[in-house]
PDB file of C-alpha atoms in Angstrom:
ATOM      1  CA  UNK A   1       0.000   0.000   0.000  1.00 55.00           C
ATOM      2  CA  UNK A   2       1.184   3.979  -0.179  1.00 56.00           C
ATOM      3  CA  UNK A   3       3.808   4.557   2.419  1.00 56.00           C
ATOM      4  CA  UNK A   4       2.127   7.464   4.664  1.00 59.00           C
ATOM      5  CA  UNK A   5       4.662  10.259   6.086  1.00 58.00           C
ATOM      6  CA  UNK A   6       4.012  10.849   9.249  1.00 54.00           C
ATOM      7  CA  UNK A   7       3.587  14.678  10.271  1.00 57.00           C
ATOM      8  CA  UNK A   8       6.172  16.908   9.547  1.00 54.00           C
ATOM      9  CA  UNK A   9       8.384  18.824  12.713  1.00 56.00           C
ATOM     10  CA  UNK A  10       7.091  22.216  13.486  1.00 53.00           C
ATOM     11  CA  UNK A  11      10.648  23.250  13.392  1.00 55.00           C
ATOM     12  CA  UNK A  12      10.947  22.303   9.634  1.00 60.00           C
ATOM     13  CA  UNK A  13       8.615  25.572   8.249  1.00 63.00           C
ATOM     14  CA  UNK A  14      10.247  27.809  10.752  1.00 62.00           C
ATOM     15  CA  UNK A  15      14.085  26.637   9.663  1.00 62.00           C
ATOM     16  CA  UNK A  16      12.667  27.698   5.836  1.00 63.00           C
ATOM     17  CA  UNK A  17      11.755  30.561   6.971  1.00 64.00           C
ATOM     18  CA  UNK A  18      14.870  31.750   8.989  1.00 63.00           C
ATOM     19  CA  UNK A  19      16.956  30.349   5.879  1.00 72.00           C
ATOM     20  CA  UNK A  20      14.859  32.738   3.368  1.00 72.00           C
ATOM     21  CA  UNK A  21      15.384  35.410   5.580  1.00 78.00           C
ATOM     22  CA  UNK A  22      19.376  34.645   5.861  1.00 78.00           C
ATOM     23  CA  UNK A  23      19.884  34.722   1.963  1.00 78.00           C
ATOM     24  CA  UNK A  24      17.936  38.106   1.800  1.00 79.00           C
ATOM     25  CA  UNK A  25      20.107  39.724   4.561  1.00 83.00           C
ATOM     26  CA  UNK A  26      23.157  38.098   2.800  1.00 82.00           C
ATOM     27  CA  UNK A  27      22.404  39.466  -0.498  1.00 83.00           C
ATOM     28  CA  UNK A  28      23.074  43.322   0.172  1.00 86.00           C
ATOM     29  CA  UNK A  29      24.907  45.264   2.646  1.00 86.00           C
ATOM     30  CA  UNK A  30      22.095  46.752   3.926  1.00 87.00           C
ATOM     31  CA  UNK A  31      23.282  48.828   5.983  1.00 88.00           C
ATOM     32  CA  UNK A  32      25.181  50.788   3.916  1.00 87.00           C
ATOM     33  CA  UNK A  33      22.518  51.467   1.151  1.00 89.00           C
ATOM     34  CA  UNK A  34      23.427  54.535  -1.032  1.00 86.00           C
ATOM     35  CA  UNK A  35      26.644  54.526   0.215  1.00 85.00           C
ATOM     36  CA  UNK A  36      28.895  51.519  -1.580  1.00 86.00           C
ATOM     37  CA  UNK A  37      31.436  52.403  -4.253  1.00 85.00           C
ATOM     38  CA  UNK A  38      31.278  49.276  -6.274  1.00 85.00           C
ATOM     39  CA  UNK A  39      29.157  47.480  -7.896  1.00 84.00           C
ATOM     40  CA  UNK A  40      29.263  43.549  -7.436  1.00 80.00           C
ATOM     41  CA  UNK A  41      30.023  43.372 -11.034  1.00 72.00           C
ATOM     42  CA  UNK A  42      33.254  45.461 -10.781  1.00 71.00           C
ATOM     43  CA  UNK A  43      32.698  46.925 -13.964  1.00 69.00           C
ATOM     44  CA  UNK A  44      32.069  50.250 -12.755  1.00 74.00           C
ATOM     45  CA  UNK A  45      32.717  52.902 -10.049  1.00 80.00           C
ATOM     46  CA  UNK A  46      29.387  54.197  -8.115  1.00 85.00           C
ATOM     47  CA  UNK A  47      29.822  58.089  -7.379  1.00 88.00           C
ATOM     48  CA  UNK A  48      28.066  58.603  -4.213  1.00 89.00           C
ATOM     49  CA  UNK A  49      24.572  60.414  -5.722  1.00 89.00           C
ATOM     50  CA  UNK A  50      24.040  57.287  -8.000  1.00 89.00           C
ATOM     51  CA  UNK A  51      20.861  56.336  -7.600  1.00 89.00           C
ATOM     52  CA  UNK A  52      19.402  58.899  -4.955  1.00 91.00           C
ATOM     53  CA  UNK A  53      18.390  60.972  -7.295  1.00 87.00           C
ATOM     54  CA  UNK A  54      15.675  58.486  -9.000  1.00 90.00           C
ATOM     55  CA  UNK A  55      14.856  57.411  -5.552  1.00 93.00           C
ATOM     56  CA  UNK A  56      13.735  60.547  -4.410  1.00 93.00           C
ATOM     57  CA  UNK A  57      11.607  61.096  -7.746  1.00 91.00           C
ATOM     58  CA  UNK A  58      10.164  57.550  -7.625  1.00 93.00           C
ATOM     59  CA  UNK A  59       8.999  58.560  -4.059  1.00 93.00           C
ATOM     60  CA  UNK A  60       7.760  61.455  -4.541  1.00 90.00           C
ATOM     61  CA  UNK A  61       5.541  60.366  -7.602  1.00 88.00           C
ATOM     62  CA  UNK A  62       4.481  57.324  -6.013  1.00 90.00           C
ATOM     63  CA  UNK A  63       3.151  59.126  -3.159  1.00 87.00           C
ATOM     64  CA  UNK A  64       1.461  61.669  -5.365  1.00 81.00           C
ATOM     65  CA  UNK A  65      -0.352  58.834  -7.115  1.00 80.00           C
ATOM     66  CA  UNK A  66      -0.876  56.787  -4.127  1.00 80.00           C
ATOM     67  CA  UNK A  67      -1.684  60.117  -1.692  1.00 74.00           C
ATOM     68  CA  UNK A  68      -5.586  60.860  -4.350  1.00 62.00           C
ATOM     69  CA  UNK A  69      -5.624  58.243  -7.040  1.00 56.00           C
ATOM     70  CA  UNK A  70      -8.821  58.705  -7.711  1.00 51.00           C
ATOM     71  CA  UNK A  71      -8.849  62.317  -8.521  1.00 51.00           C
ATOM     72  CA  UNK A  72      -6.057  61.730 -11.423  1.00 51.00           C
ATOM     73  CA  UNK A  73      -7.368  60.597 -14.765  1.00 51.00           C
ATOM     74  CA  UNK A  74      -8.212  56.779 -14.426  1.00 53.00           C
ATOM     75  CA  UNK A  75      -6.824  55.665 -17.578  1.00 72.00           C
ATOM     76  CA  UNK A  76      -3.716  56.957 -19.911  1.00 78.00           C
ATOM     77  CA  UNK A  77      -2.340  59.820 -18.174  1.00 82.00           C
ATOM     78  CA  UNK A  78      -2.154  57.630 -14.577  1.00 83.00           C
ATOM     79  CA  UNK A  79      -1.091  54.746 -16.393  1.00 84.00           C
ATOM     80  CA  UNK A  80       1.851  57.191 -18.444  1.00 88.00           C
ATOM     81  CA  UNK A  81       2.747  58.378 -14.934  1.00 86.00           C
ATOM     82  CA  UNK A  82       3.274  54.937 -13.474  1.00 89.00           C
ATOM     83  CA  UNK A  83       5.446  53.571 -16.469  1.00 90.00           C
ATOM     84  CA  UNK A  84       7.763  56.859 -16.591  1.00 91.00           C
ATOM     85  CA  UNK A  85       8.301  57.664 -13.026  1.00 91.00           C
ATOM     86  CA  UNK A  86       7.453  54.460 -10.941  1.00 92.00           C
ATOM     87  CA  UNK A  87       8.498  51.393 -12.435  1.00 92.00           C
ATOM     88  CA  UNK A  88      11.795  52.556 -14.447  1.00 93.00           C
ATOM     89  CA  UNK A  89      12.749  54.766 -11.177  1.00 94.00           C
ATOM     90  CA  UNK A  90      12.710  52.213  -8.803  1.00 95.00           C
ATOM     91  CA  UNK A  91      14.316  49.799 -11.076  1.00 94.00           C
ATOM     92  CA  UNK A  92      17.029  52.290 -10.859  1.00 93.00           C
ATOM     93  CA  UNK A  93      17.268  52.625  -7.368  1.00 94.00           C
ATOM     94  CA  UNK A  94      17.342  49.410  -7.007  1.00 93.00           C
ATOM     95  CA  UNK A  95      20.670  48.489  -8.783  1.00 92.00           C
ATOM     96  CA  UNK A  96      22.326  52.201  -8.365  1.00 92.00           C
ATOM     97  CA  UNK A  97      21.192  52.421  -4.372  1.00 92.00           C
ATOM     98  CA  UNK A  98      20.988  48.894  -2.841  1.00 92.00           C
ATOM     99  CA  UNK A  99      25.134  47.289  -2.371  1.00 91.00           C
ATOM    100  CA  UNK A 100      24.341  43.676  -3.744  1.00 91.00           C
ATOM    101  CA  UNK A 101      27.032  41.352  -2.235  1.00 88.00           C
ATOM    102  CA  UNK A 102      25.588  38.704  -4.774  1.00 86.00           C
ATOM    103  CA  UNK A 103      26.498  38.695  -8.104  1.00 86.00           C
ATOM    104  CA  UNK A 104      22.875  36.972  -9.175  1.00 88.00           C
ATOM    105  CA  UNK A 105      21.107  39.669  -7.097  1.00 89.00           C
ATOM    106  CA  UNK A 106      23.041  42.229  -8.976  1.00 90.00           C
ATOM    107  CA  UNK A 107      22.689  40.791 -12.279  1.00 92.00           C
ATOM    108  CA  UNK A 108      18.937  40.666 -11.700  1.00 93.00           C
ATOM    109  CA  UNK A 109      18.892  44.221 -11.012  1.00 93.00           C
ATOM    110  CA  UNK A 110      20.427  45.364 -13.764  1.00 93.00           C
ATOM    111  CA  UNK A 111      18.304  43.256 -16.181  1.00 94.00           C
ATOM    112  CA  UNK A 112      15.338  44.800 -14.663  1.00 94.00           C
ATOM    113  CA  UNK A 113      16.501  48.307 -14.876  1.00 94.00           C
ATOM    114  CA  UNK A 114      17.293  47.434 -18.635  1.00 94.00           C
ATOM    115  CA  UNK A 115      13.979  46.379 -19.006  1.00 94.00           C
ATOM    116  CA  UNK A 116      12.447  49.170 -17.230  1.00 93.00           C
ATOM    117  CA  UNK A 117      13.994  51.662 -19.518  1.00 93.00           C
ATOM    118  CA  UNK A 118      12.313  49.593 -22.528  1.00 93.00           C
ATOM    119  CA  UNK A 119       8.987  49.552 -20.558  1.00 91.00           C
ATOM    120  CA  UNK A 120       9.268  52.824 -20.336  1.00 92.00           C
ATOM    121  CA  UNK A 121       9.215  53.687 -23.729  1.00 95.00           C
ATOM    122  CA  UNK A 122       6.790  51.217 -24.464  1.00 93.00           C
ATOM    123  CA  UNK A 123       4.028  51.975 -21.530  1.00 91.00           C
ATOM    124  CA  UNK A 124       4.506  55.614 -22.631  1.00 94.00           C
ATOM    125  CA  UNK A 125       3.331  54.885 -26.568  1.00 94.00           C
ATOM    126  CA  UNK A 126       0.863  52.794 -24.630  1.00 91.00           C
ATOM    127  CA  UNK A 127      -0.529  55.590 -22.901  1.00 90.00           C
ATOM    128  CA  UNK A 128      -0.439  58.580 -25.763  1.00 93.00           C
ATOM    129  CA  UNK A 129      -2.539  55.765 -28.135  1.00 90.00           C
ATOM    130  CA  UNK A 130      -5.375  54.647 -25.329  1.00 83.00           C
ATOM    131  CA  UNK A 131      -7.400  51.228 -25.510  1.00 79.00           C
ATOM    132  CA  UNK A 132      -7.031  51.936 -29.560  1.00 75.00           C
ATOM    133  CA  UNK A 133      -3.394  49.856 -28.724  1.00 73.00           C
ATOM    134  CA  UNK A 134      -5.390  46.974 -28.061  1.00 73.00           C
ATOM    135  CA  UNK A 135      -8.794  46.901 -29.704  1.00 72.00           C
ATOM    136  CA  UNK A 136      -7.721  48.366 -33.083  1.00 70.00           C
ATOM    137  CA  UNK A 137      -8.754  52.073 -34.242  1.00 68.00           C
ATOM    138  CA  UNK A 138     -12.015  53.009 -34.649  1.00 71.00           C
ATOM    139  CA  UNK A 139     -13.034  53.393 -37.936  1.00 71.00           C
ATOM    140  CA  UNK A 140     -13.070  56.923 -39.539  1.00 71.00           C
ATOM    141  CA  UNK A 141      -9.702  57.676 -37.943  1.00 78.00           C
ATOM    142  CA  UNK A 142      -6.946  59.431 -39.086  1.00 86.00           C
ATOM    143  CA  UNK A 143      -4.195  58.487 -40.745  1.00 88.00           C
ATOM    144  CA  UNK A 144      -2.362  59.770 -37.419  1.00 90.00           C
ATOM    145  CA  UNK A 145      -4.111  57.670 -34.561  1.00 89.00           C
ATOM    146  CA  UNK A 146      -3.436  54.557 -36.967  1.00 90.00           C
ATOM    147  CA  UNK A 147      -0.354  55.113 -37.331  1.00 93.00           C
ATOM    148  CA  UNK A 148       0.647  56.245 -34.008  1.00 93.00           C
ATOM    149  CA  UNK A 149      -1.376  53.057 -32.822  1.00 92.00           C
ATOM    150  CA  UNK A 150       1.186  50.023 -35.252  1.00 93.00           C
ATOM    151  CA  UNK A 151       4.244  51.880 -33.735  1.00 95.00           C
ATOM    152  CA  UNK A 152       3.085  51.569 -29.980  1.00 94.00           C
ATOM    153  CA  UNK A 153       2.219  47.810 -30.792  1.00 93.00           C
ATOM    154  CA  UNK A 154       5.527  47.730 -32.778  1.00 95.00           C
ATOM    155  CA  UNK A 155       7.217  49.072 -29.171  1.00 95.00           C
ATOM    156  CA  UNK A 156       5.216  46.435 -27.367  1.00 94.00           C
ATOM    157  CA  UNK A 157       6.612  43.793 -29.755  1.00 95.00           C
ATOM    158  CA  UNK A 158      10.277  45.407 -29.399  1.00 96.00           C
ATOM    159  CA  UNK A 159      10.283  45.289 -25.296  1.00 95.00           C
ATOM    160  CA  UNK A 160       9.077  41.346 -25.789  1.00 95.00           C
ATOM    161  CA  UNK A 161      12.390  40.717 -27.591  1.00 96.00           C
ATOM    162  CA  UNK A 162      14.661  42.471 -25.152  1.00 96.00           C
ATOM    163  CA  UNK A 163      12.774  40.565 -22.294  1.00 96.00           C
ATOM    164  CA  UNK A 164      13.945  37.548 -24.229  1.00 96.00           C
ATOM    165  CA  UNK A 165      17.623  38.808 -24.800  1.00 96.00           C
ATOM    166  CA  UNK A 166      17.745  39.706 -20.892  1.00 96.00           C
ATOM    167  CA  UNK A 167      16.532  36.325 -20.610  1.00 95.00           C
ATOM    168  CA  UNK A 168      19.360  34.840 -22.213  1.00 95.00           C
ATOM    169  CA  UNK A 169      21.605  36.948 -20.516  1.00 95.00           C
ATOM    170  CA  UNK A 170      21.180  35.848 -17.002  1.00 94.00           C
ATOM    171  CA  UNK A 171      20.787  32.380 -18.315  1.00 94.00           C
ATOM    172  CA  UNK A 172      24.823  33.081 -19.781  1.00 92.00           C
ATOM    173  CA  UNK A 173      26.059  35.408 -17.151  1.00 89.00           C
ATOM    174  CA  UNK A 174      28.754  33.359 -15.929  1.00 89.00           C
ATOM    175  CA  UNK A 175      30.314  33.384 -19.326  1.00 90.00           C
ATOM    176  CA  UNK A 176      29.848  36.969 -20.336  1.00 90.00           C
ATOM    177  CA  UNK A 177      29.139  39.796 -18.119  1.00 87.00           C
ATOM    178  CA  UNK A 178      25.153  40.928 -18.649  1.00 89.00           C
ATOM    179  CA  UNK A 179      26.549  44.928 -19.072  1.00 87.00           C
ATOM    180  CA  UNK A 180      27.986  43.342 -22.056  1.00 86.00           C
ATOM    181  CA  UNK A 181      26.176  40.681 -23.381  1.00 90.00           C
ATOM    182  CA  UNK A 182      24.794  41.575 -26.787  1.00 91.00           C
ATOM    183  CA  UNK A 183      25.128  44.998 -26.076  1.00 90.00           C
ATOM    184  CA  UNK A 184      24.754  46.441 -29.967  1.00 92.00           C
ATOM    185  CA  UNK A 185      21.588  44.398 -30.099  1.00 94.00           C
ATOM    186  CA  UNK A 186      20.313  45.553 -26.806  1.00 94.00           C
ATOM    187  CA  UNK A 187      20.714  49.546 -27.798  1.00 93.00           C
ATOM    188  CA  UNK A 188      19.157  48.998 -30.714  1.00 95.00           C
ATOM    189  CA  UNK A 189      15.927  47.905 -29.580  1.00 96.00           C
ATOM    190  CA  UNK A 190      15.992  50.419 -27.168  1.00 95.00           C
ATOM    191  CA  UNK A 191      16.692  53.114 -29.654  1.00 95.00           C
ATOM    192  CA  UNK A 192      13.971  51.668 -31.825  1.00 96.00           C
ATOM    193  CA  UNK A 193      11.619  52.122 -28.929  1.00 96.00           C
ATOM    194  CA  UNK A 194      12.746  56.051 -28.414  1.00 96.00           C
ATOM    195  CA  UNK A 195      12.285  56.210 -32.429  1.00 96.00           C
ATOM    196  CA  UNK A 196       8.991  54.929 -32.160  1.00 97.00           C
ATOM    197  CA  UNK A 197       8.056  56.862 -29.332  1.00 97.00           C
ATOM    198  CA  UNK A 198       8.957  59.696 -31.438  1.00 96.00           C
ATOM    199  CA  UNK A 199       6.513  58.682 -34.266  1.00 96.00           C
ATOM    200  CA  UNK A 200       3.651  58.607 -31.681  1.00 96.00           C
ATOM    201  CA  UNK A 201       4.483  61.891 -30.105  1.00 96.00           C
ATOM    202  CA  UNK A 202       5.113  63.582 -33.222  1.00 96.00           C
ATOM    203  CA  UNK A 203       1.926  61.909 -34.932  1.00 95.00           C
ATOM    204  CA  UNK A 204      -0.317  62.973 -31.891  1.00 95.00           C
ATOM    205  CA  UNK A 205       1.569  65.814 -30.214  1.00 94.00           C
ATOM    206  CA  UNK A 206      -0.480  68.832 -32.195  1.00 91.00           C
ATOM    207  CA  UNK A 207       1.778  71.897 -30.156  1.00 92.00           C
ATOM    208  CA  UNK A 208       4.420  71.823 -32.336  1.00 94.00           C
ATOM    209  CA  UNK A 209       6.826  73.710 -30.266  1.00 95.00           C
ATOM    210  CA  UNK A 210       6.291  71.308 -27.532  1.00 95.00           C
ATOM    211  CA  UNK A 211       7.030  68.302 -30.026  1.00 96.00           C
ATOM    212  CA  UNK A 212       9.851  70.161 -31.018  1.00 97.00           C
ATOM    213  CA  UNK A 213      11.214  70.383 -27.484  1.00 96.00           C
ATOM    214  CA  UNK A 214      10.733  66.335 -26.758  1.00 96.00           C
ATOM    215  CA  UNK A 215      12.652  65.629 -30.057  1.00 97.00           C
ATOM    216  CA  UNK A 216      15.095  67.501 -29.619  1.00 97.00           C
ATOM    217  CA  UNK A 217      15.671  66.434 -25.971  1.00 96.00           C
ATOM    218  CA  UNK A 218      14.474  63.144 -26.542  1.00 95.00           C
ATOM    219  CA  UNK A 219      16.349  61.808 -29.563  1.00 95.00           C
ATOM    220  CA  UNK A 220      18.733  64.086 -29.767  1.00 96.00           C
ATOM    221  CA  UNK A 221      20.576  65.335 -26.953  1.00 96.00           C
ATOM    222  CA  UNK A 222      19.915  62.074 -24.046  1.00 95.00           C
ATOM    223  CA  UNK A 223      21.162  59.523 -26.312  1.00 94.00           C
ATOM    224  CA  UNK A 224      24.186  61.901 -27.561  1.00 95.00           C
ATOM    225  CA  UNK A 225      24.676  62.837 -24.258  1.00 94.00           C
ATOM    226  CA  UNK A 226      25.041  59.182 -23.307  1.00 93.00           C
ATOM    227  CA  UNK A 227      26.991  57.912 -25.869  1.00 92.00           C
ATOM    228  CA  UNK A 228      29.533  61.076 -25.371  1.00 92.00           C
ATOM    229  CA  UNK A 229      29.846  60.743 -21.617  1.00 92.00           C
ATOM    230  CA  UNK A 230      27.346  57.853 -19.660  1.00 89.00           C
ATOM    231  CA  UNK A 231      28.169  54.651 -21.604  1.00 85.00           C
ATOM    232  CA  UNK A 232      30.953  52.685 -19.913  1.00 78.00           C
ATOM    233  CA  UNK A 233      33.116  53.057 -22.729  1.00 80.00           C
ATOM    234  CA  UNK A 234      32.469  56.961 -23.215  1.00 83.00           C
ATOM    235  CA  UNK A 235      35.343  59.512 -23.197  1.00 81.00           C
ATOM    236  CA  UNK A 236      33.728  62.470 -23.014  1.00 84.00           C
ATOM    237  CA  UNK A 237      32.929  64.599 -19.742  1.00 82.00           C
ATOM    238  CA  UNK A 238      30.679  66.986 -21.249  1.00 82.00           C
ATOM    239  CA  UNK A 239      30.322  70.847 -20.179  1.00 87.00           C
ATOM    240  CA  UNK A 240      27.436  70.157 -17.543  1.00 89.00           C
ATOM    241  CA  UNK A 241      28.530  70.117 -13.560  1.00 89.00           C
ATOM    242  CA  UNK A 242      30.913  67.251 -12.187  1.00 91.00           C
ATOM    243  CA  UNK A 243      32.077  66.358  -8.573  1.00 90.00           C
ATOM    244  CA  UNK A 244      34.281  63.596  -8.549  1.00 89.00           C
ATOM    245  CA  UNK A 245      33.263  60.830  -6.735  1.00 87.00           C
ATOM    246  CA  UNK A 246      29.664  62.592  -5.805  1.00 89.00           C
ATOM    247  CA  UNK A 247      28.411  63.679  -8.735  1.00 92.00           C
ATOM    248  CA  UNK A 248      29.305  62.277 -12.438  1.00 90.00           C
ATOM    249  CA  UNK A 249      27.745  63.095 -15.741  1.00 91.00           C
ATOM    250  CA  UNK A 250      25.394  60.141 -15.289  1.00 91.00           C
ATOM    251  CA  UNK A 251      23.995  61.886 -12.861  1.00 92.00           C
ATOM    252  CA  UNK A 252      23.875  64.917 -15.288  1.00 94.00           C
ATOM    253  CA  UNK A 253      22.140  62.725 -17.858  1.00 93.00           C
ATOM    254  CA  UNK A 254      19.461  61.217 -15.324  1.00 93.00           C
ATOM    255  CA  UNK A 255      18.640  65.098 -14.724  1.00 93.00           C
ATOM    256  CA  UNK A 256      18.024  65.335 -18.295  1.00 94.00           C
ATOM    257  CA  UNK A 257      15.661  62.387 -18.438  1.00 94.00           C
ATOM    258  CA  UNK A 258      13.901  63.959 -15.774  1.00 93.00           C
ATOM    259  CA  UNK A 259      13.064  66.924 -17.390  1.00 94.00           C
ATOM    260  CA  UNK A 260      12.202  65.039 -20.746  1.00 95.00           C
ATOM    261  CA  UNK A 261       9.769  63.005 -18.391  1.00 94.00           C
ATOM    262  CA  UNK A 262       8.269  65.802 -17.275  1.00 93.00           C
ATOM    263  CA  UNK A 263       7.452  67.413 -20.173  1.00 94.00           C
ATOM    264  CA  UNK A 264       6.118  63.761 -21.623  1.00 95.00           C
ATOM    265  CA  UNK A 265       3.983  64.084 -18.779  1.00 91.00           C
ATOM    266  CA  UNK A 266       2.557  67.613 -19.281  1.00 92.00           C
ATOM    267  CA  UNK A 267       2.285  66.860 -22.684  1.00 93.00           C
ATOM    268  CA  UNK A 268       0.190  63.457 -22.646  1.00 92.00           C
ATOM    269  CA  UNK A 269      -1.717  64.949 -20.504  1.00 89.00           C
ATOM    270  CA  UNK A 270      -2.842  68.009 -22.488  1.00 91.00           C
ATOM    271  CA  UNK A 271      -3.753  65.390 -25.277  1.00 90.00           C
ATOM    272  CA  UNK A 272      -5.964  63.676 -23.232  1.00 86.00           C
ATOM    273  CA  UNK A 273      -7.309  65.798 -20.492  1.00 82.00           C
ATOM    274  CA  UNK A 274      -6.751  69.090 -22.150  1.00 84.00           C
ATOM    275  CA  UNK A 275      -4.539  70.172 -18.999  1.00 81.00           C
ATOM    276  CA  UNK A 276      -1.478  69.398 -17.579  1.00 81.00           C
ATOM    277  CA  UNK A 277      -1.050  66.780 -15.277  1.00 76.00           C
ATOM    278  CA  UNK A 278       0.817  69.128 -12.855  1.00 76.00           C
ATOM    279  CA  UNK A 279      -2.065  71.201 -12.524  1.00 76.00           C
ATOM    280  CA  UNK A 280      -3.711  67.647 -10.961  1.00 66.00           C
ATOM    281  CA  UNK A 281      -0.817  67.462  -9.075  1.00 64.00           C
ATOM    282  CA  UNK A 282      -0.665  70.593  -7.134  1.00 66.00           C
ATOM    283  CA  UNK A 283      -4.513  70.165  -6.736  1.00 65.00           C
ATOM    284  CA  UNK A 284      -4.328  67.321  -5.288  1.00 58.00           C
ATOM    285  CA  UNK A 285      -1.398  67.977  -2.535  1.00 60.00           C
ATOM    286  CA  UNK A 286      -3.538  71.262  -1.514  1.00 61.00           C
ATOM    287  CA  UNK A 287      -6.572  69.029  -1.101  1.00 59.00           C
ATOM    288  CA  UNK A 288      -4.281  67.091   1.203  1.00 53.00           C
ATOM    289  CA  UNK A 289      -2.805  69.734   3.151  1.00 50.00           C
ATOM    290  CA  UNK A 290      -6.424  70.999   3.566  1.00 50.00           C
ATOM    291  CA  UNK A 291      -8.131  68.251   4.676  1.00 51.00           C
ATOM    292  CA  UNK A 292      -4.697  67.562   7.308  1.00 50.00           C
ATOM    293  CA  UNK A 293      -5.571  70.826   8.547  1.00 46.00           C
TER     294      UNK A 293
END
């Protein structure tokens, strides 16, 4: 007959436990978060702002979102804030701010803030098109919303494939560092997700100064700027502010994103609630600070 196990030690859940909790404490240095100046990949220094700086946005937006959700606009423009200033930012602060002592921890990290920078791009053209991403156009549209619509599914189809390559590259990291692995192929989806983002902005952006100002920024000077100075084999130090060791032009180019975010965000916004999002904002931290009082 079946052999019948008799019942398991209480201690045996409780060990589990205390052995989860061991390789979680083991896998940082928590203690010193912010503060390390290496990463466990050794391939490059950490100045000592790394990562604050998207920390402190990714708070403060996720508080502002969190603090009245329902007042903000319940579909694209929440949704736009979430993939630009939540998800990506935290991804960041999580491999810039935490000291991972474990290389797999590490590696994770930075696969996820790869992604995130993809998903970025892609929940953005998500959010400028609407439900038309999805469930097709409606007919009688223009030429504009259709088009605008087959890049963001294009962008959708691009962030699939790098989840894939990032895939492969934690699957290979013992071989070849992630940083590295299949790094042309890797910056050229993302760059075809910041073209295509461009298509949908330009296609559905109707301020044409303000489209002017997110190209420019957008697909001109961020990805310039990073080549030039950010990448890990750029030479360049660029004529913005540097502090060594506190403040490097990575830093500098973060700053830049920010404001590119921002006016993303103002912009979207305007297109789909006919004012800025910033305007919701500031409402709804005085409704706050009123109803504290």
């Amino acid at each position: 007959g079946p052999v019948r196990r008799g019942p398991q030690p209480i201690g045996k859940p409780m060990e589990r436990r205390a052995s989860s909790l061991q390789r979680i404490k083991d896998a940082a240095d928590w203690k010193r978060i912010g503060l390390h100046q290496k990463y466990a990949d050794q391939t490059m220094a950490r100045p000592l702002m790394r990562g604050w700086f998207h920390a402190l946005t990714a708070f403060i937006f996720t508080a502002l979102i969190a603090l009245d959700a329902h007042t903000l606009s319940p579909g694209p423009v929440t949704w736009f804030a979430v993939v630009t200033f939540v998800i990506p930012y935290w991804a960041s602060t999580a491999l810039h701010c935490v000291p991972w002592r474990r290389r797999t921890a590490h590696d994770l990290a930075l696969a996820l803030d790869f992604l995130g920078i993809s998903a970025g791009f892609v929940g953005q053209s998500v959010g400028w098109v609407g439900v038309s991403t999805w469930r097709g156009v409606d007919e009688g549209a223009s030429w504009s919303v259709r088009f605008a619509a087959w890049c963001a599914r294009g962008n959708v189809s691009l962030a699939a494939a790098l989840a894939w390559l990032l895939t492969c590259a934690l699957c290979n990291r013992h071989r070849q560092p992630v940083m590295l692995y299949c790094r042309k192929a890797r910056f050229a989806i993302v760059g075809a997700n910041m073209l295509l983002l461009g298509c949908v902005e330009t296609a559905l952006c109707h301020d044409w100064r303000l489209n002017a100002a997110l190209q420019l920024l957008g697909r001109v000077f961020v990805p310039w700027y990073f080549l030039r100075c950010v990448a890990v084999d750029a030479g360049g130090r660029g004529w913005l502010p540097l502090w060594d060791g506190v403040w490097s032009p990575h830093e500098n180019w973060h700053c830049a994103i920010l404001v590119l975010h921002c006016l993303q965000l103002h912009a979207v916004s305007i297109h789909h609630d006919g004012e800025s999002a910033f305007v919701t904002f500031l409402e709804v931290v005085g409704g706050s600070g009123h109803a504290g009082g």
